[in-house]
Each structure stands twice: as structure tokens, then as C-alpha cells.
CSV table of N, CA and C in Angstrom, one decimal:
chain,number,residue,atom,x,y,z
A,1,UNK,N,116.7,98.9,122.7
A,1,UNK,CA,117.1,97.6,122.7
A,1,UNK,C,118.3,97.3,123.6
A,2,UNK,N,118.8,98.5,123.4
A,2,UNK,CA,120.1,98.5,124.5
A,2,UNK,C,119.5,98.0,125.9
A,3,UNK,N,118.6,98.4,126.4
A,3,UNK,CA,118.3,98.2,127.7
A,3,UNK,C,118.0,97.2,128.5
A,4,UNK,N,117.4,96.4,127.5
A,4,UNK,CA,116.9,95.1,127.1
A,4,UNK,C,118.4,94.1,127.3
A,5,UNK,N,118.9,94.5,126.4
A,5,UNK,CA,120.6,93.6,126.6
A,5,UNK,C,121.3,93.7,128.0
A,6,UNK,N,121.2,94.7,128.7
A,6,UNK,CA,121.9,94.9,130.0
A,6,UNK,C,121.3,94.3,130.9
A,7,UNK,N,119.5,94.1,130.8
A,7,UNK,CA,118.8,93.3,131.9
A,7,UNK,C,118.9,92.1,131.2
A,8,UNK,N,119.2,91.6,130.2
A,8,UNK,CA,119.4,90.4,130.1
A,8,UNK,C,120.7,89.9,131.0
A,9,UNK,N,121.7,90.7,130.6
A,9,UNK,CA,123.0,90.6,131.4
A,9,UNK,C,123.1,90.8,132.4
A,10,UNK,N,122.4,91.5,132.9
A,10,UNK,CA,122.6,91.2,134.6
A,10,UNK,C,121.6,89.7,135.0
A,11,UNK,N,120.4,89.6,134.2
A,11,UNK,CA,120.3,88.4,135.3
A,11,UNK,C,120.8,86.9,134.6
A,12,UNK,N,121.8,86.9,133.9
A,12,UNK,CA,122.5,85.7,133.6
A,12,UNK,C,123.2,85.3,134.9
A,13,UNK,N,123.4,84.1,135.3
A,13,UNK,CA,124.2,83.3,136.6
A,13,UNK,C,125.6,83.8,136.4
A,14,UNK,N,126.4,83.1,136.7
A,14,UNK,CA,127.9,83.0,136.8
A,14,UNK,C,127.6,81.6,136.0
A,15,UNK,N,126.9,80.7,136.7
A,15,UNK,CA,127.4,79.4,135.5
A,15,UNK,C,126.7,79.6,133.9
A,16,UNK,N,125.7,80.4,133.3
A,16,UNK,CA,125.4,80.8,132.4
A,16,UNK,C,126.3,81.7,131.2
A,17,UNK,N,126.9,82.6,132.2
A,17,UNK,CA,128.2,83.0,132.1
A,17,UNK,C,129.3,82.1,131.5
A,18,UNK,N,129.4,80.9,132.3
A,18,UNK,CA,130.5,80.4,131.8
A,18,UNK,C,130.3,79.3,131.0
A,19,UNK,N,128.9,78.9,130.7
A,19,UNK,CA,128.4,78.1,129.8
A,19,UNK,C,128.8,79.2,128.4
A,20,UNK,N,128.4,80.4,128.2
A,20,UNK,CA,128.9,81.4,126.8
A,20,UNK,C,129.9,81.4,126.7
A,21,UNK,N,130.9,81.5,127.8
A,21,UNK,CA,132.5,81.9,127.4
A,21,UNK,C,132.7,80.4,126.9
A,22,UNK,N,132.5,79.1,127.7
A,22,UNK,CA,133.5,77.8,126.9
A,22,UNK,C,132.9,78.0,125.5
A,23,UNK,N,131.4,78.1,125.0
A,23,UNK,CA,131.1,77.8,123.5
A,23,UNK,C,131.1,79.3,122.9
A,24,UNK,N,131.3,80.2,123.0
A,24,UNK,CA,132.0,81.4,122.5
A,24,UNK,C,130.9,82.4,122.5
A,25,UNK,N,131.0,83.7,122.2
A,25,UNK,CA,129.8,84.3,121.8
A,25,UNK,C,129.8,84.5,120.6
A,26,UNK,N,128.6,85.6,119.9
A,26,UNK,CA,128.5,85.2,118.8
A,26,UNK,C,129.6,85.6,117.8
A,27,UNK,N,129.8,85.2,116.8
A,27,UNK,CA,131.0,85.6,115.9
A,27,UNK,C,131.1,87.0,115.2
A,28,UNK,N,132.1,87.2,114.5
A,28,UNK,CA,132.0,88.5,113.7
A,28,UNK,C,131.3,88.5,113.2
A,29,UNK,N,131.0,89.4,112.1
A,29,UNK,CA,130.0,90.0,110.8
A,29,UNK,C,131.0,88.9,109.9
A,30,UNK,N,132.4,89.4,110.1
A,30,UNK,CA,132.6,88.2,108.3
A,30,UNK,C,132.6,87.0,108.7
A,31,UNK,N,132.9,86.5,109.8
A,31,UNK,CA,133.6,85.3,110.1
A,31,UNK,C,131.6,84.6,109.8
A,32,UNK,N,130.6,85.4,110.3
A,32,UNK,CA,129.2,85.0,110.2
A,32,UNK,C,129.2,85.1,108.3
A,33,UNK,N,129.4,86.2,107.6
A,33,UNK,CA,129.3,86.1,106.2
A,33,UNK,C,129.9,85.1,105.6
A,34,UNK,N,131.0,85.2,105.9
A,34,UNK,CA,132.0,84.1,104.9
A,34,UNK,C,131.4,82.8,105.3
A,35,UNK,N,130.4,82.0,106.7
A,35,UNK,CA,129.9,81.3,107.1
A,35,UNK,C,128.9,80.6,106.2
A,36,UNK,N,128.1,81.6,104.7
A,36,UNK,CA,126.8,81.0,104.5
A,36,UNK,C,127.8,80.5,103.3
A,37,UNK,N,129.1,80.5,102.9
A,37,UNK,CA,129.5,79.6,101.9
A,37,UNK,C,130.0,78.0,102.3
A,38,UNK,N,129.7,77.6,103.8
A,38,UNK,CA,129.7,76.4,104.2
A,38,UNK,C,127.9,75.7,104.5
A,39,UNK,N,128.6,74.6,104.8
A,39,UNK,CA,127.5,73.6,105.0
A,39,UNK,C,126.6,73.5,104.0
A,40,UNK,N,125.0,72.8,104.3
A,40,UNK,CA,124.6,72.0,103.0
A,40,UNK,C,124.1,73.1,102.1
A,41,UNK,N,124.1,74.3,102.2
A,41,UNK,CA,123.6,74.8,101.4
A,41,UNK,C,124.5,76.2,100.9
A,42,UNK,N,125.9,75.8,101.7
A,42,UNK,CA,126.9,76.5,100.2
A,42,UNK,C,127.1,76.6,99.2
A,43,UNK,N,126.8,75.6,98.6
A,43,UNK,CA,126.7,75.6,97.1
A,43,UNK,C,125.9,76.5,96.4
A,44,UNK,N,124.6,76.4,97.3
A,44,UNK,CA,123.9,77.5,96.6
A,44,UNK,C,123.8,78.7,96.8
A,45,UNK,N,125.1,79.0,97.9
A,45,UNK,CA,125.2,80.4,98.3
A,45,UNK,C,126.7,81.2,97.2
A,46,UNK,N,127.7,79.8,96.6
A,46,UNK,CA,128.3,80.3,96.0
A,46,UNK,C,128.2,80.7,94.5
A,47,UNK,N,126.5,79.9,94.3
A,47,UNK,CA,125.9,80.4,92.8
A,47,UNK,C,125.3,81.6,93.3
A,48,UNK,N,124.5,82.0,93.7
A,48,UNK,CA,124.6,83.1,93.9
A,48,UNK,C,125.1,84.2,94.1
A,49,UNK,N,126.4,83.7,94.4
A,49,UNK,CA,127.5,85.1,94.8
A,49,UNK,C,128.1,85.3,93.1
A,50,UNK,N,128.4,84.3,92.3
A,50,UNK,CA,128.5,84.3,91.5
A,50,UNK,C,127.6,84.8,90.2
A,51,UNK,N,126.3,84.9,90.2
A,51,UNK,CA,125.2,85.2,89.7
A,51,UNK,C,125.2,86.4,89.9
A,52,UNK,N,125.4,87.0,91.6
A,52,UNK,CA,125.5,88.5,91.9
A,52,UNK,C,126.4,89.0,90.7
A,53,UNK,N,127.6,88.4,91.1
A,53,UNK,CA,128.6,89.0,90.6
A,53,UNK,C,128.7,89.4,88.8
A,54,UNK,N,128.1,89.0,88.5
A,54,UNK,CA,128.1,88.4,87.1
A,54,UNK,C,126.5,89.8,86.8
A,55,UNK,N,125.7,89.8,87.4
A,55,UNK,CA,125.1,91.2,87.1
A,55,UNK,C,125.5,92.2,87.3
A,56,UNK,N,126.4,92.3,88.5
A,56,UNK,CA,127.2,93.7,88.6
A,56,UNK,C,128.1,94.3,87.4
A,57,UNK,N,128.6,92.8,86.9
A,57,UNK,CA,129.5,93.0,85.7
A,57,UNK,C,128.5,93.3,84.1
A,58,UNK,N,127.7,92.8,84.6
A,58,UNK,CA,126.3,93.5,83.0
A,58,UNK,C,126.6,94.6,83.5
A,59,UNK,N,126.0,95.2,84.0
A,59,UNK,CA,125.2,96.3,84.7
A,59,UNK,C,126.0,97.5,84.3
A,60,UNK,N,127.7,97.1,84.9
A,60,UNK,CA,128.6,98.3,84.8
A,60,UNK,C,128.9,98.2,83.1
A,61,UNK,N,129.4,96.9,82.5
A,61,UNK,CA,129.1,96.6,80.8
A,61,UNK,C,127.9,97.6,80.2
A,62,UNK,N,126.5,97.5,81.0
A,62,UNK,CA,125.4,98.1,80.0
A,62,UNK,C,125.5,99.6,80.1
A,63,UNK,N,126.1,99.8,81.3
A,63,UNK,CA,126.1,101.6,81.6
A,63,UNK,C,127.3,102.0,80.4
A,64,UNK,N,128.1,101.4,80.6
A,64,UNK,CA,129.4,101.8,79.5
A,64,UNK,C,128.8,102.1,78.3
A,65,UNK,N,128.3,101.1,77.9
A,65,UNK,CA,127.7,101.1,76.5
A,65,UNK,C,126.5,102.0,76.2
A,66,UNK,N,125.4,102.3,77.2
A,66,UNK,CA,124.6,103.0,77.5
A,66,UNK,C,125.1,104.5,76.9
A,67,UNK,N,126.2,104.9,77.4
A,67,UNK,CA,126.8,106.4,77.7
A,67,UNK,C,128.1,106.7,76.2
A,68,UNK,N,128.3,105.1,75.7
A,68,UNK,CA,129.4,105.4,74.9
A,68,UNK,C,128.4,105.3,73.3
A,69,UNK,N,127.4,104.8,73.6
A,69,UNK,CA,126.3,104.9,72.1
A,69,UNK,C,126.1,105.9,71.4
A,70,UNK,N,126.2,105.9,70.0
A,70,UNK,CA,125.6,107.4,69.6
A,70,UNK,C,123.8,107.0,69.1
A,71,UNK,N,123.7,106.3,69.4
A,71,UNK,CA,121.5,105.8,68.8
A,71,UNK,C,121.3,105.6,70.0
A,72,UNK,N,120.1,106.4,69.8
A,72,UNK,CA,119.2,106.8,71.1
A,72,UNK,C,118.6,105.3,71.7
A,73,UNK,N,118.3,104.6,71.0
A,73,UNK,CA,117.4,103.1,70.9
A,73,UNK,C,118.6,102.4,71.6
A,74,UNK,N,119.4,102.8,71.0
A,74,UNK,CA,120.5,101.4,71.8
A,74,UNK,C,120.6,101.7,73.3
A,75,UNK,N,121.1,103.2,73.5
A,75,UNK,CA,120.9,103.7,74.7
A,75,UNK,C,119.9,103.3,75.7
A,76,UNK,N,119.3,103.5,75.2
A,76,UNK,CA,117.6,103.1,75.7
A,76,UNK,C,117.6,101.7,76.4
A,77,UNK,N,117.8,101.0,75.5
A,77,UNK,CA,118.2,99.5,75.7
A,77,UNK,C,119.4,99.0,76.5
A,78,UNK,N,120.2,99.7,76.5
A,78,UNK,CA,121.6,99.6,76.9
A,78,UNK,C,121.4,99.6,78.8
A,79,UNK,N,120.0,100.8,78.8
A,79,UNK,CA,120.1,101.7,79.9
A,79,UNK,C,119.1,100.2,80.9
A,80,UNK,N,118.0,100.1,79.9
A,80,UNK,CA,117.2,98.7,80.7
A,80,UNK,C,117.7,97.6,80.8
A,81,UNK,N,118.9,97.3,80.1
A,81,UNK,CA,119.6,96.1,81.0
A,81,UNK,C,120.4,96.3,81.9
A,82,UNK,N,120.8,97.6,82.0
A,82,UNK,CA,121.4,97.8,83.3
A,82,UNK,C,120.7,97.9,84.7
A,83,UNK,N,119.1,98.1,84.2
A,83,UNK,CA,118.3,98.6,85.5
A,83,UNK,C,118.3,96.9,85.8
A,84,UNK,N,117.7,96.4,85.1
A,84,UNK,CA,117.4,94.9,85.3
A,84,UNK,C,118.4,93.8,86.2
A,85,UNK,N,119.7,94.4,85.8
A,85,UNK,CA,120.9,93.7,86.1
A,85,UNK,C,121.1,94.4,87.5
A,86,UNK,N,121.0,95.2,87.9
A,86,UNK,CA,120.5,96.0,89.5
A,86,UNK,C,120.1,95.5,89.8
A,87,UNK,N,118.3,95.2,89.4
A,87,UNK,CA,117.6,94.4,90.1
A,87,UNK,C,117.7,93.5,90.3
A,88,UNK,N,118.6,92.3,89.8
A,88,UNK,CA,118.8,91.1,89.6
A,88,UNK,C,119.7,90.8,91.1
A,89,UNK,N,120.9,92.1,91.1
A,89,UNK,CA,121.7,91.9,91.9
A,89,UNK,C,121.3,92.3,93.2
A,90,UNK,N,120.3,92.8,93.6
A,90,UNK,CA,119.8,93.7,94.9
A,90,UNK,C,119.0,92.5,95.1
A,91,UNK,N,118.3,91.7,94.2
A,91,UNK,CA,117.4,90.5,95.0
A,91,UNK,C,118.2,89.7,95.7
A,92,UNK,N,119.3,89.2,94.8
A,92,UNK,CA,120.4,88.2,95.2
A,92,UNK,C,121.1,88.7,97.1
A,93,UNK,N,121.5,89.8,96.9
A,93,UNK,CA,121.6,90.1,98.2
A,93,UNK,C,121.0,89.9,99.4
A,94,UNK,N,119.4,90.8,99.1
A,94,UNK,CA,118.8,90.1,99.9
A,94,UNK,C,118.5,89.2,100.1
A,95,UNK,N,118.2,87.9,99.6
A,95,UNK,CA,118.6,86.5,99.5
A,95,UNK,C,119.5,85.8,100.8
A,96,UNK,N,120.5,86.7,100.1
A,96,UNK,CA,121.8,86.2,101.1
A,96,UNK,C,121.7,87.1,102.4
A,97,UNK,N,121.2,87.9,102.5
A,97,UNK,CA,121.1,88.3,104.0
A,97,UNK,C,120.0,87.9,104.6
A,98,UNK,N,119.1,87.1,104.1
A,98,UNK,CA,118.0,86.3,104.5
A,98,UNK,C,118.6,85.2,105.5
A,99,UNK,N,119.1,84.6,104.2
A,99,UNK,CA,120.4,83.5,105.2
A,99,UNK,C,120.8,83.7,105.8
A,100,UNK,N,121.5,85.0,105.9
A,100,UNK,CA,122.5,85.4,107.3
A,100,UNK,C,121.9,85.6,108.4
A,101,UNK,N,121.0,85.9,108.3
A,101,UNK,CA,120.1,86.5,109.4
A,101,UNK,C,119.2,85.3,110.0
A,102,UNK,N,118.9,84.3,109.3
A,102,UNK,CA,117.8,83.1,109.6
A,102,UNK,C,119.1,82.3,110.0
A,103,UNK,N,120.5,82.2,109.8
A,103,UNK,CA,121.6,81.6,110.4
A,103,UNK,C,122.0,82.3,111.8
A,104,UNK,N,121.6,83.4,112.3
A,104,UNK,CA,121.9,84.4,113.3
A,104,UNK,C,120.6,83.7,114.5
A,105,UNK,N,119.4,83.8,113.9
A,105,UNK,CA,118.5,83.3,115.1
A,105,UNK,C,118.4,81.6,115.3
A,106,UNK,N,118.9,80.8,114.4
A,106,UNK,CA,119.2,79.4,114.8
A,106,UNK,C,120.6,79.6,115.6
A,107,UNK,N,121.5,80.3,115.5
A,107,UNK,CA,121.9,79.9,116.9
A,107,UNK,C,121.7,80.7,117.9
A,108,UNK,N,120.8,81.3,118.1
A,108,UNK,CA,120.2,81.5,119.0
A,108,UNK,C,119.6,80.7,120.0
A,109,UNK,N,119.0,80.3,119.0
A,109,UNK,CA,118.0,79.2,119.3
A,109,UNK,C,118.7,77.8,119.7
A,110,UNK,N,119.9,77.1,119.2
A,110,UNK,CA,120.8,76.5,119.8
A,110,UNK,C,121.2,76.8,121.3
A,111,UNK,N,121.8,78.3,121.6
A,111,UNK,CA,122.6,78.5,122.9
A,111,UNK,C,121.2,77.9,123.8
A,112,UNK,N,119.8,79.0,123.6
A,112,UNK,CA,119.0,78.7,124.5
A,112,UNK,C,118.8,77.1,124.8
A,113,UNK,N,118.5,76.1,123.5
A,113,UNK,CA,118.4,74.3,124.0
A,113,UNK,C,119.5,74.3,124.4
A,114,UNK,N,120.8,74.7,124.6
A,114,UNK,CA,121.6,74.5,125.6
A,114,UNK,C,121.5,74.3,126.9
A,115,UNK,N,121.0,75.9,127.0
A,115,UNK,CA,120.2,76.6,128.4
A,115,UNK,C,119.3,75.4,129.3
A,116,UNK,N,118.6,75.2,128.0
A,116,UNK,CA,117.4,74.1,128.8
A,116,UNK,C,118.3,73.0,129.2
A,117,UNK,N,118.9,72.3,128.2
A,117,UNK,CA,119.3,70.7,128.8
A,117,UNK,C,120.2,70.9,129.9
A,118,UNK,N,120.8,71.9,130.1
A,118,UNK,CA,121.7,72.2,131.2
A,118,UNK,C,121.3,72.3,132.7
A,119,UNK,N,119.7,73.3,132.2
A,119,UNK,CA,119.1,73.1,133.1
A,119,UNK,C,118.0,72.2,133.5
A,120,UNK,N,117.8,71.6,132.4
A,120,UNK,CA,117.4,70.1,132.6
A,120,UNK,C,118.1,69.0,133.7
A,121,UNK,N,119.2,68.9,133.1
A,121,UNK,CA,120.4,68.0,133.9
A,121,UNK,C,120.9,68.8,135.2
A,122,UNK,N,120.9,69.9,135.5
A,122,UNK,CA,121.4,70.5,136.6
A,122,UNK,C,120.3,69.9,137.9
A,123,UNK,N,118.9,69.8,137.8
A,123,UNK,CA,117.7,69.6,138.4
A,123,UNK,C,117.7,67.8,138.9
């Protein structure tokens, strides 16, 4: 993939160049994470984080209890809402890295209609 990036980079212009530098390149990992708690669908990225959050806290609750039991049954039980509450929280992530990532190729896809109308209007 590397190699790919460097022939991309060399045949970018000087004004292509400087069309990235005024609108920036792409952003950090947090400044892009901390990102999916804006716009119209923050809200539903902060119930989620909160929902994550909130099975992590079963999860570590059900192991406690799981390990501090003396009936086998409770354990038992103790131990399947913990698995559950994992699962719950591993979907939610990927969720949100869905977002992050379907947020990563729309601006992609942005810089390039840049590209075009630029070079629309340049012509």
C-alpha cells in the first residue's frame, strides 16, 4: 500500500499540493474519533458510548459476582451475563468504528469533488 501512496505523491501538481495544504490533510485518530460525537448523528453516537459504557460496567459487576459466589448456579449465571455484556459491548464498537471509517472515505470523497470542480473551473 505503501507504494501506492508515494506514486500517488509524486504525481500530485504543485497546485494539488497546495489545494491539501489550505484545506488540511487528514486529521488525527482522536481529533477523527472525538469527531463521530458531532453532527446529525451525535446523539446517537453518545447513546452508544454510553450503552458501551454501561456493559463494560455489567460485565466487570457480573465477573465480580461470578468469582465472589459460593452456588454454582449463580456463578453460572453470573458468568452468562458477563459473556453477553461483552458481546453487547464489542458490537457497539464496531458500530462506532463503522462510523469512523464510513466518515474517513466521505472525506475522501469530498477532497476528490474538490479535485474535479477545480479542475472543472481551471479548464
Amino acid at each position: 500500500m505503501s507504494d501506492i501512496d508515494d506514486m500517488i505523491e509524486r504525481a500530485l501538481s504543485e497546485e494539488d499540493e497546495a489545494l491539501l495544504s489550505r484545506y488540511g490533510r487528514e486529521p488525527g485518530y482522536f481529533r477523527q474519533a472525538f469527531g463521530l460525537f458531532r453532527g446529525s448523528l451525535g446523539w446517537v453516537m453518545w447513546l452508544v458510548m454510553s450503552v458501551q459504557i454501561a456493559c463494560f460496567a455489567a460485565a466487570i459487576w457480573a465477573v465480580w459476582q461470578m468469582y465472589t459466589s459460593t452456588a454454582l448456579l449463580a456463578a453460572v449465571r453470573c458468568g452468562v451475563v458477563a459473556i453477553i455484556a461483552v458481546q453487547i459491548g464489542t458490537f457497539l464498537r464496531g458500530f462506532m468504528g463503522d462510523h469512523f471509517e464510513a466518515n474517513r472515505v466521505l472525506r475522501e470523497v469530498k477532497r476528490l469533488e474538490l479535485r474535479v470542480v477545480k479542475m472543472v473551473d481551471g479548464n
